[in-house]
PDB file of C-alpha atoms in Angstrom:
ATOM      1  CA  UNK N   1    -353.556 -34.719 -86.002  1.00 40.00           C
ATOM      2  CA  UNK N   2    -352.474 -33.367 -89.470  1.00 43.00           C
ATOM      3  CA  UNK N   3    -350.083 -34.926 -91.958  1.00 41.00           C
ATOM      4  CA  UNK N   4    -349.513 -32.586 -94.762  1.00 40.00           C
ATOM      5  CA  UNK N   5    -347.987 -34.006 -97.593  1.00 41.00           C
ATOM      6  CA  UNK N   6    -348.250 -31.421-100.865  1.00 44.00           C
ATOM      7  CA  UNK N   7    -345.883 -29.023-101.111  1.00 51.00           C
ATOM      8  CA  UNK N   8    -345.921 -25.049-102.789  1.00 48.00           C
ATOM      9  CA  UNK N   9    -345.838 -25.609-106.391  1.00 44.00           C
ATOM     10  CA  UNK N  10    -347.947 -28.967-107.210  1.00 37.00           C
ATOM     11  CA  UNK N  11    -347.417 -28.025-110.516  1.00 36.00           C
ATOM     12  CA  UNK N  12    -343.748 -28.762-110.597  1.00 36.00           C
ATOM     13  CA  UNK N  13    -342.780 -31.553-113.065  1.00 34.00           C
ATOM     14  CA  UNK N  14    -338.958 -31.902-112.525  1.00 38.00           C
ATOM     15  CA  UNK N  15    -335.647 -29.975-112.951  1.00 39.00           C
ATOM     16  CA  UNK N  16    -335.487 -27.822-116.093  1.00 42.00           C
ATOM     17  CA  UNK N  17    -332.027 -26.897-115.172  1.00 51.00           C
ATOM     18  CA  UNK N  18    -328.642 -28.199-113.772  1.00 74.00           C
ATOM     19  CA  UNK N  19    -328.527 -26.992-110.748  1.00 88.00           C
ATOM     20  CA  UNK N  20    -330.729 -27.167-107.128  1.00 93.00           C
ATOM     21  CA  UNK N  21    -329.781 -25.801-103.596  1.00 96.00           C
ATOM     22  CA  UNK N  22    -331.963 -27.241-100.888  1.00 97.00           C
ATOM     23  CA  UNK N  23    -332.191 -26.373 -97.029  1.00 97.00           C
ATOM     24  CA  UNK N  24    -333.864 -27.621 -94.315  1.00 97.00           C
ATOM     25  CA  UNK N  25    -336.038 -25.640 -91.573  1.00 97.00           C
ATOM     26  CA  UNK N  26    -337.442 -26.448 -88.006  1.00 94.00           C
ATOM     27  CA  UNK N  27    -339.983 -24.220 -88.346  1.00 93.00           C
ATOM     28  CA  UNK N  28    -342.442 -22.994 -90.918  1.00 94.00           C
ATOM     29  CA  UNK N  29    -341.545 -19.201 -90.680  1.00 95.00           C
ATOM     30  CA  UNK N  30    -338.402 -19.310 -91.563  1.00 96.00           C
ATOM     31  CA  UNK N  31    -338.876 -21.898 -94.538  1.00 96.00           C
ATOM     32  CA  UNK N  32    -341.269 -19.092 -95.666  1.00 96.00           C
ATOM     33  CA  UNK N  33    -339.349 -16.383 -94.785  1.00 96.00           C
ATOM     34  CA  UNK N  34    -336.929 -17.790 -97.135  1.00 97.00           C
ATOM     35  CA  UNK N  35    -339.060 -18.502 -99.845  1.00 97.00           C
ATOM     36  CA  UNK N  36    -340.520 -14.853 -99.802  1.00 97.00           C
ATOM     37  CA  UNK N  37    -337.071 -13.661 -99.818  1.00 97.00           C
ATOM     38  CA  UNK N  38    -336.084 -15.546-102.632  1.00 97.00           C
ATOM     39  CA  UNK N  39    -339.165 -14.483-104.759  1.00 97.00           C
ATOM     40  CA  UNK N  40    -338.379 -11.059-103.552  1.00 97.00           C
ATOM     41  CA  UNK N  41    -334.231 -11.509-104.609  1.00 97.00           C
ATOM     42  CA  UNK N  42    -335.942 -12.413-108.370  1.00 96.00           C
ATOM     43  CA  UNK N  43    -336.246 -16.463-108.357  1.00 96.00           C
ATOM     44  CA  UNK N  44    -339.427 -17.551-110.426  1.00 96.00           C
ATOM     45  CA  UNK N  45    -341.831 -18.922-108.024  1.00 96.00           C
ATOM     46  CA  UNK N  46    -342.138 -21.919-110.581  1.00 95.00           C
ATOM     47  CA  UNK N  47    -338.575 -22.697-109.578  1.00 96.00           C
ATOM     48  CA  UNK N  48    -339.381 -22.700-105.850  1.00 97.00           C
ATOM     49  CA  UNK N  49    -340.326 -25.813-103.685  1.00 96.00           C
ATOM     50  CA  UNK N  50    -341.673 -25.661-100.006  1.00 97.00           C
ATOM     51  CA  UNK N  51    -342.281 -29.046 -98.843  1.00 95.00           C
ATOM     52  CA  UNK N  52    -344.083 -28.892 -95.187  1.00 94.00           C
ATOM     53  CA  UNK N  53    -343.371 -31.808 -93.044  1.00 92.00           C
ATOM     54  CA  UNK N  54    -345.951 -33.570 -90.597  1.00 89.00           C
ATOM     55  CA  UNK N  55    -347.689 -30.871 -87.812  1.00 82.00           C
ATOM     56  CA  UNK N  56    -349.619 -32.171 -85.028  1.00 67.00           C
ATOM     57  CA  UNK N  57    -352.508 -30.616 -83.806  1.00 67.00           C
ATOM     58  CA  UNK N  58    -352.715 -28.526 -79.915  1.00 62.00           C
ATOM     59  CA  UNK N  59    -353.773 -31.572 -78.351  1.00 66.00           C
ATOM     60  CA  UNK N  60    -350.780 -33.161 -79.837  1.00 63.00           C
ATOM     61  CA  UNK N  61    -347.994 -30.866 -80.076  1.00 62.00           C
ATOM     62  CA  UNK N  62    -344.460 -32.490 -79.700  1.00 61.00           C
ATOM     63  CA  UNK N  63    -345.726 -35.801 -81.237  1.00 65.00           C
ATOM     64  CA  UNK N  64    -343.956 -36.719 -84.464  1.00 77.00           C
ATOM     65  CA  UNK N  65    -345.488 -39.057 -87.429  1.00 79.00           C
ATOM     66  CA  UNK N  66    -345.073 -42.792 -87.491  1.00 78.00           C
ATOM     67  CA  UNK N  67    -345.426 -42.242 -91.355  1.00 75.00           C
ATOM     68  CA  UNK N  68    -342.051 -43.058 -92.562  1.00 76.00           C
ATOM     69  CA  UNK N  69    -342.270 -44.399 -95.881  1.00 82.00           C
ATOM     70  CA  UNK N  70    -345.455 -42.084 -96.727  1.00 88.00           C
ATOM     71  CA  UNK N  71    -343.116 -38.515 -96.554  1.00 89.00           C
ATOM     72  CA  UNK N  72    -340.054 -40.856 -98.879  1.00 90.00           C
ATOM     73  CA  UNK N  73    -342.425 -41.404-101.105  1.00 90.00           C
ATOM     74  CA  UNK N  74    -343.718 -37.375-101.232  1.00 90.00           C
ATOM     75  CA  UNK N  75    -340.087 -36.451-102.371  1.00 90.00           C
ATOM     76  CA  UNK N  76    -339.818 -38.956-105.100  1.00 88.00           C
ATOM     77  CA  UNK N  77    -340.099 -36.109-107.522  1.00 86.00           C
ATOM     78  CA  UNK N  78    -337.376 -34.168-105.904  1.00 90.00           C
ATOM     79  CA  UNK N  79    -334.961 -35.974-107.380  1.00 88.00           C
ATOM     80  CA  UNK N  80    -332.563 -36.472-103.834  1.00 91.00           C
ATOM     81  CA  UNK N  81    -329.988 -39.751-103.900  1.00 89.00           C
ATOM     82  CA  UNK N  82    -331.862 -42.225-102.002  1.00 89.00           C
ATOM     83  CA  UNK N  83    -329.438 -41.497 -98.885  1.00 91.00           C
ATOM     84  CA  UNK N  84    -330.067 -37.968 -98.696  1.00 94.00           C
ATOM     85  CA  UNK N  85    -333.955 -38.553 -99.713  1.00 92.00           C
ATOM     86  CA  UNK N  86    -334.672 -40.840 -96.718  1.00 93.00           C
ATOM     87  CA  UNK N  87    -332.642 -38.006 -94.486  1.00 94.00           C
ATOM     88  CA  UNK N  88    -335.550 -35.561 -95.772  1.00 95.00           C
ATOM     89  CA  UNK N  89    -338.011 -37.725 -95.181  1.00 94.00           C
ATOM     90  CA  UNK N  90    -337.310 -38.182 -91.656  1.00 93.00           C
ATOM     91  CA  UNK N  91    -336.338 -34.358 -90.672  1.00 94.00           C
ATOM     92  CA  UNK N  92    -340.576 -34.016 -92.731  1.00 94.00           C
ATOM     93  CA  UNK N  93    -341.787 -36.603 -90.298  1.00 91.00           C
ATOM     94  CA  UNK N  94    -339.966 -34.970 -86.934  1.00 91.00           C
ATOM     95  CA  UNK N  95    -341.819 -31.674 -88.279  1.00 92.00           C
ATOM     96  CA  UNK N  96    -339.464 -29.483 -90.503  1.00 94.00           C
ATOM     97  CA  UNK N  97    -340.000 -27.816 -93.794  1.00 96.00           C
ATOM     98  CA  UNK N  98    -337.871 -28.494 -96.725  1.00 97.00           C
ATOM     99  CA  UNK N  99    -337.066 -25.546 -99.614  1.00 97.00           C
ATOM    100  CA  UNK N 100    -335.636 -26.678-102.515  1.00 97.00           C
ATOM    101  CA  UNK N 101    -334.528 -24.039-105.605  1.00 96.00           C
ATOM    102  CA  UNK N 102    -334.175 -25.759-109.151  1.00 93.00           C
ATOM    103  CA  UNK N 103    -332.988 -24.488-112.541  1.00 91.00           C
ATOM    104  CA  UNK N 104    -330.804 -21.506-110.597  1.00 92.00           C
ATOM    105  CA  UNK N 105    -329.599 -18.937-113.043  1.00 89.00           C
ATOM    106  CA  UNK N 106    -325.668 -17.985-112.396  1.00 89.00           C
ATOM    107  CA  UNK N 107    -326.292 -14.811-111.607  1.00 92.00           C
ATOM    108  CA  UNK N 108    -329.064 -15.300-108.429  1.00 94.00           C
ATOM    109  CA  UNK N 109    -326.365 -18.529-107.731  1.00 94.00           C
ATOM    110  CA  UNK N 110    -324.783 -17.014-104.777  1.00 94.00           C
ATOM    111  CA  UNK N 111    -327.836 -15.293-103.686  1.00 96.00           C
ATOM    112  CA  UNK N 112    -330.058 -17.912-103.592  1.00 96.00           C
ATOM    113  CA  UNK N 113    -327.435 -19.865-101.171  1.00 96.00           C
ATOM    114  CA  UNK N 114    -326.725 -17.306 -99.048  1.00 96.00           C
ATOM    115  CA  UNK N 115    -330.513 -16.167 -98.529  1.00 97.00           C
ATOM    116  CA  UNK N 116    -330.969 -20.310 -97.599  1.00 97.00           C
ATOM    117  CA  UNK N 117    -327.968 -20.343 -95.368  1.00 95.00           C
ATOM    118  CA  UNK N 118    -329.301 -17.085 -93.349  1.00 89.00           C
ATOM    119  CA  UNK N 119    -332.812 -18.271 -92.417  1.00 78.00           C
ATOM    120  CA  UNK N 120    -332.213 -20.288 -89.724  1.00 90.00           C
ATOM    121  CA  UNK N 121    -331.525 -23.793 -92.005  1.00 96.00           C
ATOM    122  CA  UNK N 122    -330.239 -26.613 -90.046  1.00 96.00           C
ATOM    123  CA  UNK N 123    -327.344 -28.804 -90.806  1.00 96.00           C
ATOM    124  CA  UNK N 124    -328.450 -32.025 -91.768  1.00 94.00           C
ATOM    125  CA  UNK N 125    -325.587 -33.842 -90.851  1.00 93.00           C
ATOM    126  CA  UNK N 126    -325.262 -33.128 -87.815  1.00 94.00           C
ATOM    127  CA  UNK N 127    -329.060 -33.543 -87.717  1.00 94.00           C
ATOM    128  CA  UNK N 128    -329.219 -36.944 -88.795  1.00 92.00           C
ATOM    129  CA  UNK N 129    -326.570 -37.965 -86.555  1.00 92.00           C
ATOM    130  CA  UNK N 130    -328.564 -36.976 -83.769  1.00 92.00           C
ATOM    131  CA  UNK N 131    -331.083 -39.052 -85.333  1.00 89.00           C
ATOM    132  CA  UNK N 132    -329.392 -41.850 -85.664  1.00 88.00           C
ATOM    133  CA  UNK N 133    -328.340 -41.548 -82.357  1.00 88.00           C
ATOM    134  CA  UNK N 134    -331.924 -41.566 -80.852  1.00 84.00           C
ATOM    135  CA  UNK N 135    -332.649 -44.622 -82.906  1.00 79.00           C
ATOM    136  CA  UNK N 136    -329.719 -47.004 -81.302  1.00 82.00           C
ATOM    137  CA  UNK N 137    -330.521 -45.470 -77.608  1.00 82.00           C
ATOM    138  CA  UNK N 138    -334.194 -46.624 -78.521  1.00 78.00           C
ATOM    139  CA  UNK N 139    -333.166 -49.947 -79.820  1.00 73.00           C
ATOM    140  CA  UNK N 140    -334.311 -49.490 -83.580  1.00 58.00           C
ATOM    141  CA  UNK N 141    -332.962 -51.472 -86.254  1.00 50.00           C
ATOM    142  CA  UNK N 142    -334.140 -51.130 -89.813  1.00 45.00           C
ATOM    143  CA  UNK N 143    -337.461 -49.525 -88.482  1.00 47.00           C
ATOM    144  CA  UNK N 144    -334.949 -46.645 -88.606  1.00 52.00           C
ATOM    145  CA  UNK N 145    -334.789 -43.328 -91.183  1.00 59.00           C
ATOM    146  CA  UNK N 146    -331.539 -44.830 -92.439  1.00 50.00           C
ATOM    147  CA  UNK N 147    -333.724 -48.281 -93.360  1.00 45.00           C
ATOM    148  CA  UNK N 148    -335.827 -46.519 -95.949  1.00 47.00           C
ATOM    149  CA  UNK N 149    -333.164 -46.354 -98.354  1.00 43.00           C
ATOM    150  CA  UNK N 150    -331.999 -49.281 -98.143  1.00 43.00           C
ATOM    151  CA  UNK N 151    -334.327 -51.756 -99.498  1.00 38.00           C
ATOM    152  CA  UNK N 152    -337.768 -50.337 -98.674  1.00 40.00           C
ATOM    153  CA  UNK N 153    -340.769 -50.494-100.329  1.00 40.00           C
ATOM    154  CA  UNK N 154    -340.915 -47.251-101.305  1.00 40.00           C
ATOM    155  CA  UNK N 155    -337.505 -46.862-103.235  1.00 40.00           C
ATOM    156  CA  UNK N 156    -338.444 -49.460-104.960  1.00 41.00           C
ATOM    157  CA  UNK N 157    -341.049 -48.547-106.350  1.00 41.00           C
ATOM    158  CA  UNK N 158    -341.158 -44.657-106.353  1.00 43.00           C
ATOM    159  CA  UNK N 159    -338.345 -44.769-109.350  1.00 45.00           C
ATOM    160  CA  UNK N 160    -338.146 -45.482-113.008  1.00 48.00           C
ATOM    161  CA  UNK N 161    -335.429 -45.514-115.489  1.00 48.00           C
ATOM    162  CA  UNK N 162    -336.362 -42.100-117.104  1.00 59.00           C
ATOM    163  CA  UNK N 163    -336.330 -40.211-113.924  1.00 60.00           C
ATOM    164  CA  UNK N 164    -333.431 -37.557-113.702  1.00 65.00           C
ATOM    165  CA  UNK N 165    -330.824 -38.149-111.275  1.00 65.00           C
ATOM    166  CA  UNK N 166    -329.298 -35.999-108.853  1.00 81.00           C
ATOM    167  CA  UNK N 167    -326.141 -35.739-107.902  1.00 89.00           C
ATOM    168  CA  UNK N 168    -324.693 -34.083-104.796  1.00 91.00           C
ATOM    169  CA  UNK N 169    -322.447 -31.418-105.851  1.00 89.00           C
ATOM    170  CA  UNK N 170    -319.619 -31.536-103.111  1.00 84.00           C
ATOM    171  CA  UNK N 171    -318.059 -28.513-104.711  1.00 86.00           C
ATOM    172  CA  UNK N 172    -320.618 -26.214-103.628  1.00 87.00           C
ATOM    173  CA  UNK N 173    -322.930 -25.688-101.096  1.00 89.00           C
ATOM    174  CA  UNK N 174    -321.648 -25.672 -97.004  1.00 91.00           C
ATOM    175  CA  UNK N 175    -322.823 -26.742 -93.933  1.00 92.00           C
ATOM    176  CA  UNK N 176    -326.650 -26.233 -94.310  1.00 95.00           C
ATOM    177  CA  UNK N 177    -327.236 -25.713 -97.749  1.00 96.00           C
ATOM    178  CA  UNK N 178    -327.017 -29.183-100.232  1.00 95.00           C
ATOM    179  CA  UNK N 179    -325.605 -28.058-103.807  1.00 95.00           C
ATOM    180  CA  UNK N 180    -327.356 -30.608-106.268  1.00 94.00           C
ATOM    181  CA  UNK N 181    -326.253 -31.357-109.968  1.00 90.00           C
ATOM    182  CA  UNK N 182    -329.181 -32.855-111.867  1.00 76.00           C
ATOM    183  CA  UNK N 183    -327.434 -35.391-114.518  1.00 68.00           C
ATOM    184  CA  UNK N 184    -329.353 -36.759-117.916  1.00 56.00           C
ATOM    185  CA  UNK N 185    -330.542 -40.350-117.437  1.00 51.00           C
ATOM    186  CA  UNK N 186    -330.024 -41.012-120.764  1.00 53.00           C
ATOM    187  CA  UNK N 187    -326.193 -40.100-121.331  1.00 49.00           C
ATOM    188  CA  UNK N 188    -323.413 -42.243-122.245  1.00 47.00           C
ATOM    189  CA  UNK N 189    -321.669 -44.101-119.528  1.00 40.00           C
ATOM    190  CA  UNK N 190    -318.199 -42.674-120.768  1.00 44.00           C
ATOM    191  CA  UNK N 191    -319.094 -39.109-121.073  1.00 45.00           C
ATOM    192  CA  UNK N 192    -317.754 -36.389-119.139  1.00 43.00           C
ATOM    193  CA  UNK N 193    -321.207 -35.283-117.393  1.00 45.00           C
ATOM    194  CA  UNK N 194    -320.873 -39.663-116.215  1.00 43.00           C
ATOM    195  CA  UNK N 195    -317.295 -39.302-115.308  1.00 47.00           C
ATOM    196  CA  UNK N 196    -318.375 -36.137-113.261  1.00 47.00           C
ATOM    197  CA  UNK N 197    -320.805 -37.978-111.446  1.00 45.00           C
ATOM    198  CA  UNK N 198    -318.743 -41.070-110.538  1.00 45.00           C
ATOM    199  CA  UNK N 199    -316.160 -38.429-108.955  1.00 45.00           C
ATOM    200  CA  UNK N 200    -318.824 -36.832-106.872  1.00 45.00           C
ATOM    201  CA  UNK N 201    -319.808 -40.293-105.826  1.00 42.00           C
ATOM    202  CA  UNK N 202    -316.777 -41.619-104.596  1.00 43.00           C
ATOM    203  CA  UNK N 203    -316.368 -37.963-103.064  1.00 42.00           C
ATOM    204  CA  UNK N 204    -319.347 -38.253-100.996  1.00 41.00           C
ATOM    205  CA  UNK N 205    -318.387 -42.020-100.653  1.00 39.00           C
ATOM    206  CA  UNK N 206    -314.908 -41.369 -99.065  1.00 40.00           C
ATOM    207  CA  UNK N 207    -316.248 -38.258 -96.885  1.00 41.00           C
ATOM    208  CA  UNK N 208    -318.191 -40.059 -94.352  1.00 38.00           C
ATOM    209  CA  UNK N 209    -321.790 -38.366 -92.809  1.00 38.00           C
ATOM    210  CA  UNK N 210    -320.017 -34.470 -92.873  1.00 37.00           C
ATOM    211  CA  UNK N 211    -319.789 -33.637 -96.460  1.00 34.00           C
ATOM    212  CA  UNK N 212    -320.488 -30.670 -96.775  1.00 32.00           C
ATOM    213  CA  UNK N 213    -318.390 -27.984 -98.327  1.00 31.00           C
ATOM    214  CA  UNK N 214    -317.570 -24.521 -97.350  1.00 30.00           C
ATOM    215  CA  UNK N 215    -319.186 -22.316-100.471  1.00 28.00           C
ATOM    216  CA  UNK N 216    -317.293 -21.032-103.452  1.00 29.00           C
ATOM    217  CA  UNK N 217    -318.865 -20.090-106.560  1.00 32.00           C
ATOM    218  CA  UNK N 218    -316.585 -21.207-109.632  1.00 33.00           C
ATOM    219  CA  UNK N 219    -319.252 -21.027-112.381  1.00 32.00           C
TER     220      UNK N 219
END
């Protein structure tokens, strides 16, 4: 079997911007369907992320990776909350592909969502329902995706103080497309951009699993 772990642009060394879209795929052609149509829309590659989950071989086809805490670890420069993170993780380890966009310009805003929304993305919510699901019908506890966040060994020790921190922007995105806010780990607990993020928190908090938002572009 194959576990493939590095994603498109190994190069990448965090947001530059403060803003990300990410979607998730079942299957590798339309991940990269939607990154070529994003290059070809104008993104800079640089500020494109395919992250290819686990792929079994023929003689395995079907089977999924027991490597839960390997794929968390893999997007612990992606910047995701922890709960959204371990969701990735687990949709990598069931064999999807996750694009992420960073640093989008206002004007390729719009595009760059609607281009993700149209290539056959998944909603994770729903998704990880399903998941979670499959995991009480199978009589998992913490061996679950839900554990990793919540006291593994890998988020805690994947993270430092310095790292950015993303924020999910409830205000944007929709059903299959996450709208991220990156925030600056060094700002003052009483400034707006803080404020800003305690709102989304308690936002995402109060909404249960289904938080996504129908788009609107208000930039």
């Amino acid at each position: 079997m194959s576990s493939i772990y590095n994603d498109t642009n190994p190069s990448f060394s965090g947001p530059t911007g403060g803003s990300s879209l990410a979607a998730f795929f079942d299957s590798r052609s339309e991940a990269e369907s939607a990154v070529s149509r994003l290059e070809d829309a104008g993104v800079p590659v640089a500020r494109i992320r395919l992250m290819p989950g686990y792929e079994a071989d023929r003689k395995n086809a079907g089977v999924m990776s027991d490597d839960r805490s390997g794929f968390f670890d893999a997007l612990a420069d992606f910047f995701f909350p922890d709960e959204d993170r371990a969701v990735y993780a687990e949709g990598l380890r069931r064999g999807g592909f996750l694009v992420q966009v960073n640093d989008i310009d206002d004007a390729l805003y719009e595009t760059v969502h609607d281009i993700l929304d149209d290539e056959g993305s998944i909603d994770m919510d729903e998704r990880a329902d399903l998941w979670s699901l499959e995991d009480r019908q199978q009589g998992a506890s913490n061996t679950g995706f839900a554990g990793a966040a919540q006291g593994g060994k890998a988020s805690e020790s994947a993270f430092d103080d310095a790292r950015p921190v993303a924020m999910r922007d409830t205000a944007h995105g929709s059903a299959k497309v996450r709208a991220y806010t990156f925030l600056d780990p060094g700002a003052d607990p009483g400034s707006k951009q803080s404020d800003d993020a305690d709102r989304q928190s308690q936002s995402q908090s109060q909404g249960g699993s289904h938080q996504s938002q129908g788009f609107r572009r208000d930039h």
